[in-house]
Amino acid sequence: MRFSRMLIPTLRDAPKDAGLISHKLLIRAGFIRPLAAGIYTLLPLGQKVRLKIEKIIREEMDAIGGQEISLPVGVATPHEEAVTDLVRREIRSYRQVPLVLYQIQTKFRDEPRPRGGLIRVREFTMKDAYSFHSSEDDLDAFYPKIRQAYEKIFRRCGLEPVIVQGDPGLIGGKDSHEFMLLSDAGEDQVALCEQCRYAANREIAQIFKASVNPTEPMLPLEEVATPGCESIQALAEFLKITPERTAKAVFSIADERDFVFALIRGDLEVSETKLANTVGARTLRPATGAEIRSIGAVPGYASPVGLSRQSAVKIVVDDSIVHERNLVSGANKEGFHLRNVNYGRDFIADVVADIALVREGDPCPNCQSPLILKNAIELGHIFKLGTRYSEAMGAKILTQDASEKLLVMGCYGIGIERLMAAVVEAHHDEQGIIWPEEIAPFHIALLVLNTDRTEQTELAEKLYALLRVAGLEVLYDDRSESAGVKFNDADLIGVPYRIVIGSRSITNKTIELKRRRDGAKRELSYAQGLEALVHTLKAERGW
RNA sequence: CGGAGAGUAGCGCAGCGGUAGCGCGCACGGUUUGGGACCGUGAGGUCGCCGGUUCAAAUCCGGCCUCUCCGACCA
């Protein structure tokens, strides 16, 4: 393409409301334009990159037997249901599975809070894929394939995400992995163990919980006055004990219906995600003081001890509590706590579960080394759905022995524009974007510096034509701008290679080839003819 | 949805009661052209919207809208 004919509105200054580097650069370099909060127009350059990413995804999905389809854009129907419905109608026999269907389609999400340019938007392109299997074993066998396909997709886009255990959510499959690109621009957090490579989304990461005093004999309950001790910290200081010796109560309302009373060791925090998954809640919000009092508890002085059991109150106890002895917990009386509270003797839970939120430095569940927390961008998510949808919708097949069996499903997603933004986050410098070759909008930027010198423009035109014939995508900067403008735009846009034709090219019979990634330069002679030069160039690509 | 900030030319900003400004960009002419050149001329704005106060509002007051950032969801 001729730069002069292409819509590439580069900007010197980034709009002030752009925060992230990827956001600034994609706008400045003329890839995207904001239309409304979380709604972006992809300009020609942005569209080119998106199509290249989609091409990679198609190739890798097809390589593992995926078949592209296009599901109708249901108003309220999740695509899990639409695709399960399709398969329920069309698939009868175990001989027809495994079946892998995918689509690349625009998604609309009424995001309460779009942010970070393309990282989180209201409208975006998603590749969603679904696999159908005759058994758990077959899904288990397929799962590594999709995982590898994802690794390839991201690697071809120039990214090396960390694969972490993901939140299986309410859908509650047994395996779930997220492809996380470590980046400060990310809004997720992952917990990583550098020793044993344990990696999980922070929300569901486990920690090794050593009991502080599991062998201490149970002592009798004892009420103690603790005026003004409404926080664990205040309580621990007042009683001169460590927070590990206390039990903390956290109150939530699940799905605006059930009261959830969570109890965890005083030094730990509750993971809302874990808690929600434990009680099977779609939404969870903190309870108000009035709601807490309504079940007979006192904010700041609450415990399950002596609480009259109500069916609407679900008591969830973290496993950290179960193994401890003689904790201090609330007396459900303003200004009083109880010493020597013991699980089993003084109270029991409806559910005992791990609901702790990992913190930096907590011991790894596998090797007990300190975990580190990092911000990350979630590029993709794969998980085993199991039979949740096939059961709900009656998607069955006949097995070899003519019995009916529920299909076992997996589902797998990638957000395309977010991936594009993540690539920019990972690959840029002060000058602009540095696209990995496979998804760059162009292979080569061809710059002619003095457009009023016919020797130069003629040379450039010839080279432009030959490069295209050779199958290269060329952005030919034929504008009569000053050299600096052209250099800066080429760098900003992030084309992997740059050819410069200037006065030197005429006198020395050479052109300059520069690699964007590291600035490596070469002077290539065309004394043997331009065709030979183009041949060399192709050979030199990736030198 | 809760909290904080911001809306003035395409982008970045100034002006904060008296008829709308600057830089960049854009158009035209000329000189330039190896890292965002220079001179001259010019186009471009219902100052987010609605109402109020005032002789007079971009400016003061009220309401609304939009956007950005920080907290609860997700690719």
Coordinates of C-alpha atoms (C1' of nucleotides) in Angstrom, one line a residue:
Chain A
M1 CA 0.0 0.0 0.0
R2 CA 1.0 3.5 -0.6
F3 CA 1.1 5.4 2.6
S4 CA -0.3 8.5 0.9
R5 CA -3.4 6.5 -0.1
M6 CA -4.0 4.7 3.2
L7 CA -5.9 5.8 6.2
I8 CA -3.1 5.9 8.7
P9 CA -3.9 8.9 11.0
T10 CA -0.8 8.9 13.2
L11 CA -0.8 11.4 16.1
R12 CA 2.1 13.1 17.8
D13 CA 0.3 13.2 21.1
A14 CA -1.8 10.5 22.7
P15 CA -5.3 11.4 23.8
K16 CA -5.2 12.3 27.5
D17 CA -7.7 9.7 28.5
A18 CA -5.5 6.9 27.2
G19 CA -3.7 5.3 30.1
L20 CA -2.1 2.1 29.0
I21 CA 0.9 2.0 26.7
S22 CA -1.0 -0.3 24.3
H23 CA -3.9 2.1 24.3
K24 CA -1.7 5.1 23.6
L25 CA 0.3 3.5 20.9
L26 CA -2.6 1.9 19.1
I27 CA -4.3 5.2 18.9
R28 CA -1.2 7.2 18.1
A29 CA -0.1 4.8 15.4
G30 CA -3.5 4.9 13.8
F31 CA -4.7 1.4 14.5
I32 CA -7.8 2.2 16.5
R33 CA -10.1 5.1 17.3
P34 CA -12.4 5.3 20.3
L35 CA -16.1 5.7 19.6
A36 CA -17.6 5.4 23.1
A37 CA -16.5 3.9 26.4
G38 CA -15.2 0.5 25.5
I39 CA -16.2 0.7 21.9
Y40 CA -13.5 1.1 19.2
T41 CA -13.3 1.4 15.5
L42 CA -10.5 -0.7 14.0
L43 CA -8.8 1.4 11.3
P44 CA -7.1 -0.3 8.3
L45 CA -4.0 -1.1 10.2
G46 CA -5.9 -2.5 13.2
Q47 CA -8.1 -4.6 11.0
K48 CA -5.1 -6.0 9.2
V49 CA -3.6 -7.2 12.5
R50 CA -6.9 -8.6 13.7
L51 CA -7.3 -10.6 10.5
K52 CA -3.7 -12.0 10.8
I53 CA -4.4 -13.0 14.4
E54 CA -7.6 -14.7 13.3
K55 CA -5.8 -16.5 10.5
I56 CA -3.4 -18.0 13.1
I57 CA -6.2 -19.0 15.3
R58 CA -8.0 -20.7 12.4
E59 CA -4.9 -22.5 11.4
E60 CA -4.2 -23.9 14.9
M61 CA -7.8 -24.7 15.6
D62 CA -8.1 -26.5 12.3
A63 CA -4.9 -28.4 13.0
I64 CA -6.5 -30.1 16.0
G65 CA -9.6 -31.0 14.0
G66 CA -11.6 -27.9 14.8
Q67 CA -14.5 -26.9 12.4
E68 CA -15.5 -23.3 12.1
I69 CA -19.2 -22.5 12.4
S70 CA -21.2 -19.4 13.0
L71 CA -23.8 -19.5 15.7
P72 CA -26.6 -17.0 15.7
V73 CA -26.1 -14.0 18.0
G74 CA -28.7 -14.9 20.6
V75 CA -30.1 -12.1 22.6
A76 CA -29.8 -13.9 25.9
T77 CA -28.6 -17.3 25.0
P78 CA -25.1 -18.1 25.9
H79 CA -23.2 -19.8 23.1
E80 CA -22.7 -22.9 25.3
E81 CA -26.4 -23.5 25.0
A82 CA -26.7 -22.6 21.3
V83 CA -23.9 -25.0 20.4
T84 CA -25.2 -27.7 22.7
D85 CA -28.6 -27.4 21.1
L86 CA -27.0 -27.8 17.7
V87 CA -25.1 -30.9 18.7
R88 CA -28.1 -32.3 20.5
R89 CA -30.0 -32.2 17.2
E90 CA -27.3 -33.3 14.9
I91 CA -25.2 -35.8 16.7
R92 CA -26.5 -39.2 17.6
S93 CA -23.7 -41.6 17.8
Y94 CA -20.4 -42.1 19.6
R95 CA -18.9 -42.5 16.2
Q96 CA -19.4 -38.8 15.5
V97 CA -17.4 -37.6 18.4
P98 CA -15.1 -36.1 19.4
L99 CA -16.3 -33.0 17.7
V100 CA -14.6 -29.7 17.9
L101 CA -16.6 -26.6 16.8
Y102 CA -15.5 -23.0 17.0
Q103 CA -16.4 -19.6 15.8
I104 CA -14.8 -16.2 15.6
Q105 CA -17.5 -13.7 16.2
T106 CA -18.3 -10.3 17.6
K107 CA -19.4 -10.3 21.2
F108 CA -21.3 -7.6 23.0
R109 CA -20.9 -7.4 26.8
D110 CA -22.6 -4.8 28.8
E111 CA -19.4 -4.3 30.7
P112 CA -20.0 -2.3 33.8
R113 CA -16.6 -0.8 33.5
P114 CA -14.6 -0.9 30.3
R115 CA -10.9 0.0 30.8
G116 CA -7.5 0.0 29.5
G117 CA -8.1 0.6 25.8
L118 CA -8.6 -2.8 24.2
I119 CA -7.9 -4.8 27.3
R120 CA -11.5 -4.6 28.5
V121 CA -14.2 -3.5 26.1
R122 CA -17.9 -3.7 25.5
E123 CA -17.6 -5.0 22.0
F124 CA -14.9 -7.4 20.9
T125 CA -14.1 -10.3 18.7
M126 CA -14.0 -13.7 20.4
K127 CA -12.9 -17.1 19.3
D128 CA -15.0 -19.5 21.2
A129 CA -14.7 -23.2 20.8
Y130 CA -16.5 -26.2 22.2
S131 CA -15.6 -29.9 22.2
F132 CA -17.9 -32.8 22.6
H133 CA -16.8 -36.2 23.8
S134 CA -18.2 -39.6 24.6
S135 CA -16.5 -39.8 27.9
E136 CA -14.5 -37.9 30.5
D137 CA -11.5 -39.9 29.4
D138 CA -11.9 -38.7 25.9
L139 CA -12.1 -35.1 27.0
D140 CA -9.1 -35.6 29.2
A141 CA -7.2 -36.9 26.1
F142 CA -8.3 -33.9 24.0
Y143 CA -7.6 -31.2 26.6
P144 CA -3.8 -31.3 26.2
K145 CA -4.3 -30.8 22.5
I146 CA -6.3 -27.6 22.9
R147 CA -3.8 -26.5 25.4
Q148 CA -0.9 -27.0 23.0
A149 CA -2.9 -25.3 20.2
Y150 CA -3.3 -22.3 22.5
E151 CA 0.4 -22.2 23.3
K152 CA 1.1 -22.2 19.6
I153 CA -1.4 -19.5 18.8
F154 CA 0.1 -17.2 21.5
R155 CA 3.7 -18.1 20.5
R156 CA 3.0 -17.2 16.9
C157 CA 1.7 -13.9 18.1
G158 CA 4.9 -13.4 19.9
L159 CA 3.7 -14.0 23.4
E160 CA 4.7 -16.5 26.1
P161 CA 1.8 -16.5 28.6
V162 CA 2.0 -18.4 31.9
I163 CA -0.6 -21.2 32.1
V164 CA -2.3 -21.1 35.4
Q165 CA -5.1 -22.9 37.1
G166 CA -8.2 -21.0 36.5
D167 CA -11.5 -20.3 38.2
P168 CA -13.8 -23.1 37.1
G169 CA -16.6 -20.9 38.3
L170 CA -20.1 -22.0 38.8
I171 CA -20.0 -24.1 35.6
G172 CA -17.7 -26.1 37.8
G173 CA -15.6 -28.2 35.4
K174 CA -12.9 -30.2 37.0
D175 CA -10.0 -28.6 35.0
S176 CA -9.6 -25.0 34.0
H177 CA -6.6 -23.1 32.8
E178 CA -6.0 -19.5 32.0
F179 CA -3.3 -18.2 29.6
M180 CA -1.9 -15.3 31.5
L181 CA 0.5 -12.7 30.1
L182 CA 2.4 -11.3 32.9
S183 CA 2.1 -7.5 32.6
D184 CA 1.5 -4.6 34.9
A185 CA -1.3 -3.6 32.5
G186 CA -3.2 -6.8 33.5
E187 CA -6.2 -6.6 35.8
D188 CA -5.9 -10.2 37.0
Q189 CA -3.4 -11.5 39.5
V190 CA -1.7 -14.8 39.4
A191 CA 0.1 -16.6 42.2
L192 CA 3.3 -18.2 41.1
C193 CA 5.8 -20.5 42.8
E194 CA 9.3 -20.2 41.5
Q195 CA 10.4 -23.4 43.1
C196 CA 7.9 -25.9 41.8
R197 CA 6.2 -23.8 39.1
Y198 CA 2.8 -24.0 40.8
A199 CA 0.7 -21.3 39.1
A200 CA -2.9 -20.3 39.7
N201 CA -5.2 -17.4 39.4
R202 CA -5.0 -15.6 42.7
E203 CA -8.7 -15.9 43.3
I204 CA -8.5 -19.7 43.4
A205 CA -4.9 -20.3 44.3
Q206 CA -4.3 -22.6 47.2
I207 CA -1.9 -22.1 50.1
F208 CA -0.3 -24.5 52.5
K209 CA -1.9 -23.8 55.8
A210 CA 0.2 -25.1 58.6
S211 CA -1.7 -25.5 61.9
V212 CA -0.3 -23.3 64.6
N213 CA -1.1 -25.6 67.5
P214 CA -3.0 -28.7 66.5
T215 CA -2.1 -30.7 69.5
E216 CA -3.0 -28.3 72.2
P217 CA -5.8 -29.8 74.4
M218 CA -9.2 -28.1 74.2
L219 CA -9.8 -25.7 77.0
P220 CA -13.1 -24.6 78.3
L221 CA -14.9 -21.7 76.6
E222 CA -14.4 -18.4 78.4
E223 CA -16.0 -15.1 77.8
V224 CA -13.7 -12.1 77.9
A225 CA -14.5 -8.4 77.7
T226 CA -12.9 -6.8 74.7
P227 CA -14.2 -3.3 74.5
G228 CA -13.6 -1.6 71.2
C229 CA -12.0 -4.6 69.5
E230 CA -14.0 -4.7 66.3
S231 CA -11.1 -5.7 64.1
I232 CA -8.8 -8.7 64.3
Q233 CA -5.8 -6.4 64.6
A234 CA -7.3 -4.5 67.6
L235 CA -8.4 -7.8 69.2
A236 CA -5.0 -9.4 68.8
E237 CA -3.3 -6.4 70.3
F238 CA -5.7 -6.1 73.2
L239 CA -5.4 -9.8 74.1
K240 CA -1.7 -9.8 73.3
I241 CA -2.0 -12.8 70.9
T242 CA -1.2 -13.3 67.2
P243 CA -4.0 -13.0 64.6
E244 CA -3.4 -16.7 63.9
R245 CA -5.1 -17.5 67.3
T246 CA -8.3 -15.8 66.3
A247 CA -11.2 -16.6 64.0
K248 CA -12.6 -14.0 61.8
A249 CA -16.2 -13.8 60.6
V250 CA -17.1 -12.5 57.1
F251 CA -20.7 -12.0 56.1
S252 CA -22.1 -12.0 52.6
I253 CA -25.4 -12.2 50.8
A254 CA -25.5 -14.8 48.1
D255 CA -27.7 -14.1 45.0
E256 CA -29.6 -11.6 47.1
R257 CA -31.2 -14.5 48.9
D258 CA -29.0 -16.5 51.3
F259 CA -27.0 -15.2 54.2
V260 CA -23.4 -16.6 54.1
F261 CA -21.5 -16.7 57.4
A262 CA -17.8 -17.4 56.6
L263 CA -15.3 -18.1 59.2
I264 CA -11.6 -18.1 58.6
R265 CA -8.4 -17.9 60.7
G266 CA -7.8 -14.3 61.7
D267 CA -4.5 -13.9 59.8
L268 CA -6.2 -15.0 56.5
E269 CA -8.4 -13.2 54.0
V270 CA -11.5 -14.7 52.3
S271 CA -11.4 -15.2 48.5
E272 CA -14.8 -14.1 47.3
T273 CA -14.5 -16.3 44.3
K274 CA -13.8 -19.4 46.4
L275 CA -16.6 -18.6 48.7
A276 CA -19.0 -18.0 45.9
N277 CA -18.0 -21.3 44.2
T278 CA -18.4 -23.1 47.6
V279 CA -21.9 -21.9 48.2
G280 CA -22.9 -22.1 44.5
A281 CA -23.6 -18.4 44.3
R282 CA -23.7 -16.3 41.1
T283 CA -23.2 -13.1 43.0
L284 CA -21.9 -12.3 46.4
R285 CA -21.9 -9.0 48.2
P286 CA -20.9 -8.0 51.7
A287 CA -23.8 -8.0 54.1
T288 CA -24.8 -4.8 55.8
G289 CA -24.6 -4.3 59.5
A290 CA -28.4 -4.5 59.8
E291 CA -28.4 -7.8 57.9
I292 CA -25.7 -9.2 60.2
R293 CA -27.7 -8.2 63.3
S294 CA -30.8 -9.7 61.8
I295 CA -29.4 -13.2 62.2
G296 CA -28.4 -12.6 65.8
A297 CA -24.8 -11.8 65.2
V298 CA -23.0 -8.6 66.2
P299 CA -20.6 -6.9 63.7
G300 CA -17.1 -7.0 65.1
Y301 CA -18.0 -9.6 67.7
A302 CA -19.5 -12.4 65.7
S303 CA -19.0 -16.1 65.7
P304 CA -21.0 -19.1 64.9
V305 CA -20.8 -20.2 68.6
G306 CA -24.2 -20.2 70.2
L307 CA -25.9 -18.8 67.1
S308 CA -29.3 -20.2 66.7
R309 CA -29.3 -22.2 63.5
Q310 CA -31.4 -20.7 60.7
S311 CA -32.0 -22.5 57.5
A312 CA -31.4 -19.2 55.5
V313 CA -27.9 -18.9 57.0
K314 CA -25.2 -20.9 55.5
I315 CA -22.1 -21.4 57.7
V316 CA -18.9 -21.9 55.7
V317 CA -15.7 -22.6 57.6
D318 CA -12.3 -22.4 56.1
D319 CA -10.2 -25.6 56.7
S320 CA -7.7 -23.4 58.6
I321 CA -10.2 -23.2 61.5
V322 CA -10.9 -26.9 61.7
H323 CA -7.3 -27.8 62.6
E324 CA -6.7 -25.1 65.1
R325 CA -7.4 -25.3 68.8
N326 CA -8.6 -22.7 71.3
L327 CA -9.1 -19.8 69.0
V328 CA -10.5 -16.4 70.1
S329 CA -13.8 -15.6 68.4
G330 CA -16.7 -13.3 68.8
A331 CA -19.3 -13.8 71.6
N332 CA -22.1 -12.3 69.5
K333 CA -22.3 -9.7 72.3
E334 CA -21.1 -6.1 71.9
G335 CA -17.7 -5.8 73.5
F336 CA -17.1 -9.5 74.3
H337 CA -15.2 -12.3 72.7
L338 CA -14.8 -16.0 73.5
R339 CA -11.5 -17.7 74.3
N340 CA -10.9 -21.4 73.5
V341 CA -13.3 -21.8 70.7
N342 CA -12.9 -25.2 69.0
Y343 CA -14.5 -26.5 65.8
G344 CA -16.6 -29.5 66.4
R345 CA -17.1 -29.0 70.1
D346 CA -18.5 -25.4 70.0
F347 CA -19.9 -25.2 66.5
I348 CA -20.1 -26.9 63.2
A349 CA -20.2 -25.7 59.7
D350 CA -22.6 -26.4 56.9
V351 CA -19.6 -26.6 54.6
V352 CA -15.9 -26.9 55.4
A353 CA -13.8 -25.7 52.5
D354 CA -10.8 -23.8 51.4
I355 CA -11.9 -20.2 51.0
A356 CA -8.6 -18.4 51.8
L357 CA -7.2 -15.7 49.4
V358 CA -3.5 -16.1 48.8
R359 CA -1.2 -13.3 49.7
E360 CA 2.3 -12.5 48.6
G361 CA 4.7 -14.8 50.4
D362 CA 2.1 -17.4 51.5
P363 CA 3.5 -20.9 51.3
C364 CA 3.0 -22.8 48.1
P365 CA 0.5 -25.7 48.5
N366 CA 3.0 -28.1 46.8
C367 CA 6.4 -27.1 48.1
Q368 CA 5.7 -24.5 50.7
S369 CA 8.1 -22.0 49.1
P370 CA 6.8 -18.4 49.2
L371 CA 4.3 -17.6 46.5
I372 CA 4.7 -14.4 44.5
L373 CA 1.8 -12.4 43.0
K374 CA 2.0 -10.8 39.6
N375 CA -0.5 -8.9 37.5
A376 CA -1.5 -10.5 34.3
I377 CA -3.7 -10.1 31.2
E378 CA -6.0 -13.1 30.6
L379 CA -5.5 -14.0 27.0
G380 CA -7.4 -17.2 26.9
H381 CA -9.3 -19.6 29.0
I382 CA -9.8 -23.3 28.5
F383 CA -11.9 -25.5 30.7
K384 CA -13.7 -28.8 31.0
L385 CA -17.4 -28.2 31.2
G386 CA -18.2 -31.8 31.9
T387 CA -21.9 -32.6 31.5
R388 CA -23.4 -29.5 32.9
Y389 CA -24.9 -28.3 29.7
S390 CA -25.5 -31.7 28.1
E391 CA -27.4 -32.7 31.2
A392 CA -29.4 -29.6 31.4
M393 CA -30.3 -29.8 27.7
G394 CA -30.4 -33.5 27.2
A395 CA -27.5 -33.8 24.8
K396 CA -26.9 -37.5 24.5
I397 CA -25.4 -40.0 22.2
L398 CA -25.7 -43.7 21.8
T399 CA -22.7 -45.7 22.8
Q400 CA -21.3 -48.8 21.3
D401 CA -23.6 -51.0 23.4
A402 CA -26.7 -49.0 22.4
S403 CA -27.1 -47.2 25.7
E404 CA -27.6 -43.5 26.0
K405 CA -24.9 -41.3 27.4
L406 CA -24.5 -37.6 28.1
L407 CA -22.0 -35.8 26.0
V408 CA -18.9 -34.5 27.9
M409 CA -18.0 -31.0 26.9
G410 CA -15.1 -28.5 27.0
C411 CA -15.1 -24.9 26.1
Y412 CA -12.3 -22.6 25.1
G413 CA -12.0 -18.9 24.5
I414 CA -9.7 -16.2 23.2
G415 CA -10.3 -12.4 23.0
I416 CA -8.8 -11.1 19.8
E417 CA -8.5 -7.4 20.4
R418 CA -7.3 -8.0 23.9
L419 CA -4.6 -10.2 22.4
M420 CA -3.7 -7.4 20.0
A421 CA -3.3 -5.0 22.9
A422 CA -1.3 -7.5 24.9
V423 CA 1.1 -7.9 22.1
V424 CA 1.7 -4.2 22.1
E425 CA 2.1 -4.2 25.8
A426 CA 4.8 -6.9 25.4
H427 CA 6.5 -5.5 22.3
H428 CA 7.2 -1.8 22.1
D429 CA 9.8 0.8 22.8
E430 CA 10.0 4.6 23.2
Q431 CA 9.5 4.9 19.4
G432 CA 6.4 2.8 19.1
I433 CA 5.1 -0.7 18.5
I434 CA 7.3 -3.6 17.5
W435 CA 5.0 -6.1 15.8
P436 CA 6.1 -9.7 15.7
E437 CA 6.5 -10.6 12.0
E438 CA 3.5 -12.9 11.7
I439 CA 0.9 -10.4 12.8
A440 CA 2.5 -7.2 11.7
P441 CA 0.2 -5.1 9.4
F442 CA 3.1 -5.0 6.8
H443 CA 6.3 -6.9 6.4
I444 CA 8.4 -4.0 5.2
A445 CA 8.2 -0.2 5.2
L446 CA 9.7 1.2 2.1
L447 CA 10.7 4.8 2.6
V448 CA 11.8 7.2 -0.1
L449 CA 13.3 10.2 1.4
N450 CA 13.5 12.8 -1.4
T451 CA 10.3 12.6 -3.4
D452 CA 11.4 15.4 -5.7
R453 CA 14.3 13.3 -6.9
T454 CA 13.1 11.2 -9.8
E455 CA 16.1 8.8 -9.5
Q456 CA 14.9 8.0 -6.0
T457 CA 11.2 7.8 -6.7
E458 CA 11.9 5.7 -9.8
L459 CA 14.1 3.3 -7.8
A460 CA 11.5 3.2 -5.0
E461 CA 8.6 2.5 -7.4
K462 CA 10.5 -0.3 -9.1
L463 CA 11.5 -1.9 -5.8
Y464 CA 7.9 -1.5 -4.5
A465 CA 6.6 -3.4 -7.5
L466 CA 9.2 -6.2 -7.2
L467 CA 8.7 -6.6 -3.5
R468 CA 5.0 -7.1 -4.0
V469 CA 5.6 -9.6 -6.8
A470 CA 7.9 -11.4 -4.4
G471 CA 4.9 -11.8 -2.1
L472 CA 5.9 -9.3 0.5
E473 CA 3.4 -6.9 2.1
V474 CA 4.9 -3.4 1.7
L475 CA 4.0 -0.1 3.2
Y476 CA 5.4 2.3 0.7
D477 CA 5.9 5.7 2.2
D478 CA 5.6 7.9 -0.9
R479 CA 4.6 11.0 1.0
S480 CA 6.5 14.2 0.5
E481 CA 7.2 14.5 4.2
S482 CA 10.5 15.1 5.7
A483 CA 12.7 12.2 6.5
G484 CA 12.2 12.4 10.2
V485 CA 8.4 12.2 9.9
K486 CA 8.7 9.0 7.8
F487 CA 11.2 7.4 10.1
N488 CA 9.1 8.2 13.1
D489 CA 5.9 6.9 11.6
A490 CA 7.5 3.7 10.4
D491 CA 8.8 3.1 14.0
L492 CA 5.5 4.1 15.6
I493 CA 3.5 1.8 13.4
G494 CA 6.0 -1.0 14.2
V495 CA 6.7 -2.5 10.8
P496 CA 9.3 -5.2 11.4
Y497 CA 11.7 -4.2 8.5
R498 CA 12.4 -0.9 6.9
I499 CA 14.0 -0.1 3.6
V500 CA 15.3 3.4 3.1
I501 CA 16.0 5.0 -0.3
G502 CA 17.9 8.2 -0.1
S503 CA 20.6 10.1 -1.9
R504 CA 23.1 7.5 -0.7
S505 CA 21.1 4.8 -2.5
I506 CA 21.7 6.5 -5.8
T507 CA 25.4 7.3 -5.3
N508 CA 26.4 3.9 -3.7
K509 CA 23.8 1.7 -5.4
T510 CA 22.7 0.4 -2.1
I511 CA 19.6 0.5 0.0
E512 CA 19.5 0.4 3.7
L513 CA 17.6 -2.4 5.5
K514 CA 16.9 -2.0 9.1
R515 CA 15.2 -4.4 11.6
R516 CA 12.8 -2.7 13.9
R517 CA 13.2 -5.2 16.7
D518 CA 16.8 -4.4 17.5
G519 CA 17.8 -1.7 15.1
A520 CA 20.2 -4.0 13.2
K521 CA 21.1 -2.3 9.9
R522 CA 22.5 -3.6 6.6
E523 CA 23.5 -1.8 3.4
L524 CA 22.4 -4.0 0.5
S525 CA 23.8 -3.5 -2.9
Y526 CA 21.6 -3.5 -6.0
A527 CA 24.5 -3.3 -8.4
Q528 CA 23.5 -6.7 -9.6
G529 CA 20.0 -5.6 -10.3
L530 CA 16.9 -5.1 -8.2
E531 CA 15.7 -8.6 -8.7
A532 CA 18.9 -9.9 -7.1
L533 CA 18.4 -7.5 -4.3
V534 CA 14.9 -8.7 -3.6
H535 CA 16.1 -12.2 -3.7
T536 CA 18.8 -11.4 -1.1
L537 CA 16.2 -9.6 0.9
K538 CA 13.9 -12.5 1.1
A539 CA 16.8 -14.7 2.1
E540 CA 18.0 -12.2 4.6
R541 CA 14.6 -11.9 6.3
G542 CA 15.1 -13.3 9.7
W543 CA 18.9 -13.1 9.3
Chain B
rC1 C1' -23.4 0.4 41.1
rG2 C1' -20.0 3.2 45.1
rG3 C1' -15.7 6.9 45.3
rA4 C1' -12.3 10.6 42.6
rG5 C1' -11.3 13.8 38.3
rA6 C1' -12.2 15.9 33.5
rG7 C1' -15.3 17.9 29.2
rU8 C1' -13.0 24.8 25.0
rA9 C1' -10.7 23.5 16.9
rG10 C1' -8.7 16.8 14.6
rC11 C1' -4.9 16.1 19.1
rG12 C1' -2.6 18.5 23.5
rC13 C1' -3.8 22.7 26.3
rA14 C1' -4.6 28.2 28.1
rG15 C1' -8.5 31.6 29.2
rC16 C1' -12.4 31.6 34.7
rG17 C1' -17.9 37.9 34.0
rG18 C1' -17.1 42.3 28.8
rU19 C1' -17.7 39.4 21.2
rA20 C1' -12.6 32.7 21.4
rG21 C1' -6.8 31.9 22.2
rC22 C1' -1.8 29.0 21.8
rG23 C1' 1.2 24.7 20.0
rC24 C1' 0.8 20.6 16.8
rG25 C1' -2.1 18.9 12.8
rC26 C1' -5.0 20.6 8.1
rA27 C1' -5.3 23.8 3.1
rC28 C1' -2.6 27.0 -0.4
rG29 C1' 2.3 29.4 -2.1
rG30 C1' 7.6 29.3 -1.5
rU31 C1' 12.3 27.4 0.6
rU32 C1' 13.5 22.5 2.4
rU33 C1' 14.2 16.8 3.0
rG34 C1' 19.2 10.6 6.6
rG35 C1' 15.3 11.1 12.7
rG36 C1' 8.8 14.7 14.0
rA37 C1' 12.1 21.6 8.9
rC38 C1' 11.2 27.0 8.0
rC39 C1' 8.5 31.6 6.1
rG40 C1' 3.9 33.6 4.6
rU41 C1' -1.4 33.2 3.9
rG42 C1' -5.8 30.6 5.4
rA43 C1' -9.8 27.3 6.9
rG44 C1' -11.7 25.2 11.2
rG45 C1' -15.3 26.2 17.5
rU46 C1' -23.7 26.1 19.0
rC47 C1' -16.7 26.6 24.7
rG48 C1' -20.7 18.6 26.4
rC49 C1' -26.4 19.6 26.9
rC50 C1' -30.7 22.1 29.3
rG51 C1' -32.1 25.9 32.5
rG52 C1' -31.1 30.0 35.9
rU53 C1' -28.5 34.7 37.7
rU54 C1' -26.7 39.2 35.0
rC55 C1' -26.9 45.0 30.9
rA56 C1' -23.4 41.0 29.6
rA57 C1' -21.8 33.8 30.9
rA58 C1' -16.7 29.5 28.2
rU59 C1' -16.4 32.0 33.0
rC60 C1' -21.2 32.3 38.5
rC61 C1' -25.5 28.8 40.2
rG62 C1' -28.7 24.2 39.4
rG63 C1' -29.8 19.8 36.8
rC64 C1' -28.5 16.3 33.2
rC65 C1' -25.1 13.7 29.7
rU66 C1' -20.4 11.8 28.4
rC67 C1' -15.4 10.3 29.2
rU68 C1' -11.2 8.7 32.3
rC69 C1' -9.2 6.6 36.8
rC70 C1' -9.9 3.5 41.7
rG71 C1' -13.3 -0.7 44.0
rA72 C1' -17.6 -5.7 42.9
rC73 C1' -17.6 -9.2 36.9
rC74 C1' -15.0 -11.5 32.4
rA75 C1' -11.8 -13.1 26.6

